[in-house]
mmCIF file of C-alpha atoms in Angstrom:
data_model
loop_
_atom_site.group_PDB
_atom_site.id
_atom_site.type_symbol
_atom_site.label_atom_id
_atom_site.label_comp_id
_atom_site.label_asym_id
_atom_site.label_seq_id
_atom_site.Cartn_x
_atom_site.Cartn_y
_atom_site.Cartn_z
ATOM 1 C CA UNK A 1115 -9.978 13.789 -7.771
ATOM 2 C CA UNK A 1116 -7.841 12.044 -5.138
ATOM 3 C CA UNK A 1117 -6.485 8.569 -5.458
ATOM 4 C CA UNK A 1118 -5.364 6.445 -2.568
ATOM 5 C CA UNK A 1119 -3.474 3.206 -3.108
ATOM 6 C CA UNK A 1120 -3.055 0.664 -0.282
ATOM 7 C CA UNK A 1121 -0.345 -1.958 -0.541
ATOM 8 C CA UNK A 1122 -0.028 -4.729 1.988
ATOM 9 C CA UNK A 1123 3.596 -5.811 2.449
ATOM 10 C CA UNK A 1124 4.790 -8.883 0.515
ATOM 11 C CA UNK A 1125 5.083 -12.295 2.191
ATOM 12 C CA UNK A 1126 7.536 -12.238 5.098
ATOM 13 C CA UNK A 1127 9.827 -14.835 6.500
ATOM 14 C CA UNK A 1128 9.393 -16.609 9.829
ATOM 15 C CA UNK A 1129 12.635 -18.571 9.471
ATOM 16 C CA UNK A 1130 14.478 -16.709 12.249
ATOM 17 C CA UNK A 1131 12.434 -16.847 15.496
ATOM 18 C CA UNK A 1132 15.022 -14.559 17.116
ATOM 19 C CA UNK A 1133 13.965 -11.606 14.966
ATOM 20 C CA UNK A 1134 11.391 -9.241 16.230
ATOM 21 C CA UNK A 1135 8.169 -8.827 14.211
ATOM 22 C CA UNK A 1136 9.446 -5.421 13.137
ATOM 23 C CA UNK A 1137 12.638 -6.876 11.670
ATOM 24 C CA UNK A 1138 11.114 -9.750 9.709
ATOM 25 C CA UNK A 1139 12.370 -9.693 6.072
ATOM 26 C CA UNK A 1140 10.651 -10.845 2.915
ATOM 27 C CA UNK A 1141 10.721 -14.563 2.200
ATOM 28 C CA UNK A 1142 11.444 -16.073 -1.248
ATOM 29 C CA UNK A 1143 7.843 -15.644 -2.402
ATOM 30 C CA UNK A 1144 7.731 -12.048 -1.165
ATOM 31 C CA UNK A 1145 10.996 -11.270 -2.968
ATOM 32 C CA UNK A 1146 9.360 -12.510 -6.175
ATOM 33 C CA UNK A 1147 5.888 -11.021 -5.652
ATOM 34 C CA UNK A 1148 7.013 -7.410 -4.787
ATOM 35 C CA UNK A 1149 8.818 -6.687 -8.033
ATOM 36 C CA UNK A 1150 6.104 -8.365 -10.045
ATOM 37 C CA UNK A 1151 3.292 -6.474 -8.419
ATOM 38 C CA UNK A 1152 5.314 -3.228 -8.662
ATOM 39 C CA UNK A 1153 5.658 -3.734 -12.432
ATOM 40 C CA UNK A 1154 1.923 -4.572 -12.714
ATOM 41 C CA UNK A 1155 0.910 -1.389 -10.895
ATOM 42 C CA UNK A 1156 3.413 0.696 -12.879
ATOM 43 C CA UNK A 1157 1.861 -0.656 -16.102
ATOM 44 C CA UNK A 1158 -1.465 0.893 -15.005
ATOM 45 C CA UNK A 1159 0.104 4.386 -15.279
ATOM 46 C CA UNK A 1160 -0.443 5.426 -11.626
ATOM 47 C CA UNK A 1161 2.313 7.659 -10.331
ATOM 48 C CA UNK A 1162 2.471 8.504 -6.634
ATOM 49 C CA UNK A 1163 2.864 12.104 -5.494
ATOM 50 C CA UNK A 1164 3.747 10.845 -1.963
ATOM 51 C CA UNK A 1165 4.496 7.487 -0.481
ATOM 52 C CA UNK A 1166 3.994 6.621 3.166
ATOM 53 C CA UNK A 1167 5.390 3.360 4.463
ATOM 54 C CA UNK A 1168 5.473 1.460 7.649
ATOM 55 C CA UNK A 1169 9.053 1.342 8.817
ATOM 56 C CA UNK A 1170 8.874 -2.434 9.447
ATOM 57 C CA UNK A 1171 11.419 -4.178 7.288
ATOM 58 C CA UNK A 1172 8.922 -6.202 5.233
ATOM 59 C CA UNK A 1173 6.770 -3.197 4.429
ATOM 60 C CA UNK A 1174 9.578 -0.840 3.687
ATOM 61 C CA UNK A 1175 11.349 -3.471 1.475
ATOM 62 C CA UNK A 1176 8.092 -4.005 -0.449
ATOM 63 C CA UNK A 1177 7.780 -0.224 -0.779
ATOM 64 C CA UNK A 1178 11.269 0.177 -2.217
ATOM 65 C CA UNK A 1179 10.424 -2.328 -5.030
ATOM 66 C CA UNK A 1180 7.402 -0.252 -5.942
ATOM 67 C CA UNK A 1181 9.280 3.065 -5.688
ATOM 68 C CA UNK A 1182 11.878 1.736 -8.166
ATOM 69 C CA UNK A 1183 9.231 0.664 -10.762
ATOM 70 C CA UNK A 1184 7.223 3.869 -10.259
ATOM 71 C CA UNK A 1185 10.328 6.117 -10.657
ATOM 72 C CA UNK A 1186 9.715 7.523 -7.170
ATOM 73 C CA UNK A 1187 12.915 8.537 -5.337
ATOM 74 C CA UNK A 1188 13.649 6.100 -2.511
ATOM 75 C CA UNK A 1189 14.845 8.959 -0.350
ATOM 76 C CA UNK A 1190 11.454 10.636 -0.605
ATOM 77 C CA UNK A 1191 9.607 7.696 0.937
ATOM 78 C CA UNK A 1192 8.116 8.836 4.286
ATOM 79 C CA UNK A 1193 8.383 6.164 6.906
ATOM 80 C CA UNK A 1194 5.547 6.557 9.377
ATOM 81 C CA UNK A 1195 5.746 4.501 12.578
ATOM 82 C CA UNK A 1196 2.032 5.030 13.178
ATOM 83 C CA UNK A 1197 1.291 2.729 10.229
ATOM 84 C CA UNK A 1198 3.007 -0.101 12.123
ATOM 85 C CA UNK A 1199 2.219 0.868 15.696
ATOM 86 C CA UNK A 1200 -1.346 2.235 15.684
ATOM 87 C CA UNK A 1201 -4.472 1.463 13.752
ATOM 88 C CA UNK A 1202 -6.773 2.443 10.953
ATOM 89 C CA UNK A 1203 -8.047 5.641 12.617
ATOM 90 C CA UNK A 1204 -4.526 7.012 12.865
ATOM 91 C CA UNK A 1205 -3.691 5.979 9.294
ATOM 92 C CA UNK A 1206 -6.823 7.717 8.113
ATOM 93 C CA UNK A 1207 -5.959 10.925 10.025
ATOM 94 C CA UNK A 1208 -2.476 10.803 8.484
ATOM 95 C CA UNK A 1209 -3.979 10.692 4.971
ATOM 96 C CA UNK A 1210 -6.587 13.373 5.779
ATOM 97 C CA UNK A 1211 -3.813 15.703 6.921
ATOM 98 C CA UNK A 1212 -1.866 15.256 3.690
ATOM 99 C CA UNK A 1213 -1.155 18.218 1.484
ATOM 100 C CA UNK A 1214 -3.982 18.650 -1.065
ATOM 101 C CA UNK A 1215 -1.366 19.336 -3.750
ATOM 102 C CA UNK A 1216 -0.676 15.573 -3.642
ATOM 103 C CA UNK A 1217 -3.397 13.822 -5.715
ATOM 104 C CA UNK A 1218 -2.050 10.242 -5.506
ATOM 105 C CA UNK A 1219 -1.013 8.733 -2.188
ATOM 106 C CA UNK A 1220 0.413 5.239 -1.695
ATOM 107 C CA UNK A 1221 0.322 3.691 1.791
ATOM 108 C CA UNK A 1222 2.412 0.528 2.484
ATOM 109 C CA UNK A 1223 1.231 -1.347 5.551
ATOM 110 C CA UNK A 1224 -0.085 -4.378 7.306
ATOM 111 C CA UNK A 1225 -3.243 -6.364 7.955
ATOM 112 C CA UNK A 1226 -5.786 -6.157 9.421
ATOM 113 C CA UNK A 1227 -5.503 -2.350 9.000
ATOM 114 C CA UNK A 1228 -5.069 -2.480 5.169
ATOM 115 C CA UNK A 1229 -8.202 -4.588 4.667
ATOM 116 C CA UNK A 1230 -10.133 -2.450 7.100
ATOM 117 C CA UNK A 1231 -9.170 0.813 5.398
ATOM 118 C CA UNK A 1232 -9.954 -0.491 1.909
ATOM 119 C CA UNK A 1233 -13.418 -1.715 2.969
ATOM 120 C CA UNK A 1234 -14.240 1.390 4.975
ATOM 121 C CA UNK A 1235 -13.079 3.917 2.334
ATOM 122 C CA UNK A 1236 -14.479 2.105 -0.700
ATOM 123 C CA UNK A 1237 -17.724 0.676 0.726
ATOM 124 C CA UNK A 1238 -16.625 -2.741 -0.657
ATOM 125 C CA UNK A 1239 -16.346 -5.957 1.319
ATOM 126 C CA UNK A 1240 -13.013 -7.543 0.667
ATOM 127 C CA UNK A 1241 -12.538 -10.376 3.113
ATOM 128 C CA UNK A 1242 -8.750 -10.052 3.131
ATOM 129 C CA UNK A 1243 -6.154 -8.063 1.276
ATOM 130 C CA UNK A 1244 -3.498 -10.777 0.816
ATOM 131 C CA UNK A 1245 0.249 -10.209 1.014
ATOM 132 C CA UNK A 1246 1.426 -7.850 -1.657
ATOM 133 C CA UNK A 1247 -2.236 -7.000 -2.489
ATOM 134 C CA UNK A 1248 -2.912 -3.597 -3.967
ATOM 135 C CA UNK A 1249 -6.184 -1.720 -3.781
ATOM 136 C CA UNK A 1250 -6.690 1.586 -5.573
ATOM 137 C CA UNK A 1251 -9.516 3.864 -4.486
ATOM 138 C CA UNK A 1252 -10.580 7.073 -6.232
ATOM 139 C CA UNK A 1253 -12.387 9.909 -4.476
ATOM 140 C CA UNK A 1254 -14.462 12.610 -6.200
ATOM 141 C CA UNK A 1255 -12.985 15.414 -4.094
ATOM 142 C CA UNK A 1256 -10.142 17.887 -4.174
ATOM 143 C CA UNK A 1257 -9.415 17.587 -0.451
ATOM 144 C CA UNK A 1258 -7.989 14.736 1.563
ATOM 145 C CA UNK A 1259 -9.921 15.783 4.653
ATOM 146 C CA UNK A 1260 -13.142 14.881 2.770
ATOM 147 C CA UNK A 1261 -12.396 11.242 2.129
ATOM 148 C CA UNK A 1262 -14.021 9.957 5.297
ATOM 149 C CA UNK A 1263 -17.442 11.253 4.158
ATOM 150 C CA UNK A 1264 -16.860 11.005 0.409
ATOM 151 C CA UNK A 1265 -16.959 7.244 -0.104
ATOM 152 C CA UNK A 1266 -14.429 6.287 -2.698
ATOM 153 C CA UNK A 1267 -14.765 3.952 -5.657
ATOM 154 C CA UNK A 1268 -12.503 0.912 -5.913
ATOM 155 C CA UNK A 1269 -10.740 1.291 -9.243
ATOM 156 C CA UNK A 1270 -8.859 -2.025 -8.943
ATOM 157 C CA UNK A 1271 -7.836 -4.709 -6.475
ATOM 158 C CA UNK A 1272 -4.774 -6.749 -7.531
ATOM 159 C CA UNK A 1273 -2.857 -9.508 -5.751
ATOM 160 C CA UNK A 1274 -0.173 -11.982 -6.814
ATOM 161 C CA UNK A 1275 -2.313 -15.143 -6.851
ATOM 162 C CA UNK A 1276 -4.504 -13.617 -9.572
ATOM 163 C CA UNK A 1277 -1.521 -14.202 -11.836
ATOM 164 C CA UNK A 1278 -0.351 -17.759 -11.185
ATOM 165 C CA UNK A 1279 1.446 -18.111 -14.508
ATOM 166 C CA UNK A 1280 2.957 -14.604 -14.485
ATOM 167 C CA UNK A 1281 2.805 -14.681 -18.234
ATOM 168 C CA UNK A 1282 2.330 -10.916 -18.637
ATOM 169 C CA UNK A 1283 4.213 -8.534 -20.831
ATOM 170 C CA UNK A 1284 4.621 -5.176 -19.171
#
């Protein structure tokens, strides 16, 4: 079995209009949501074998929060410009080319690509993966290059606004 986890970056700041889109940091809500969601996902017992992240500041910062909670070495995060610069077909090819020894892959990226990938690979219809949303898809295959044909099953879809009170013990 292969498991693919898509994470959309946490809420970013638009406070500094002089920054490029690539350099936008997380805003206050994003700085709160990323660690919370990272702890929530860690509580589910999922451990990444490999993490790919967009190199954009908001995505990579979100990714580092998850890596910390998932005990994944920050230096092992693979920043892939194609997650920021290209589209869902290139992201899918990246995953399909992944080493089959890796059974759990996390991808930190952006919309609309994240929502498109989750819908396409799971056969579900999620209107929008919100900021810091996490979708986990399982595939009944031993090879990443089979996931396009082998529709996955959505194991869970989590996002910060599902937990308005944040009264959870991890």
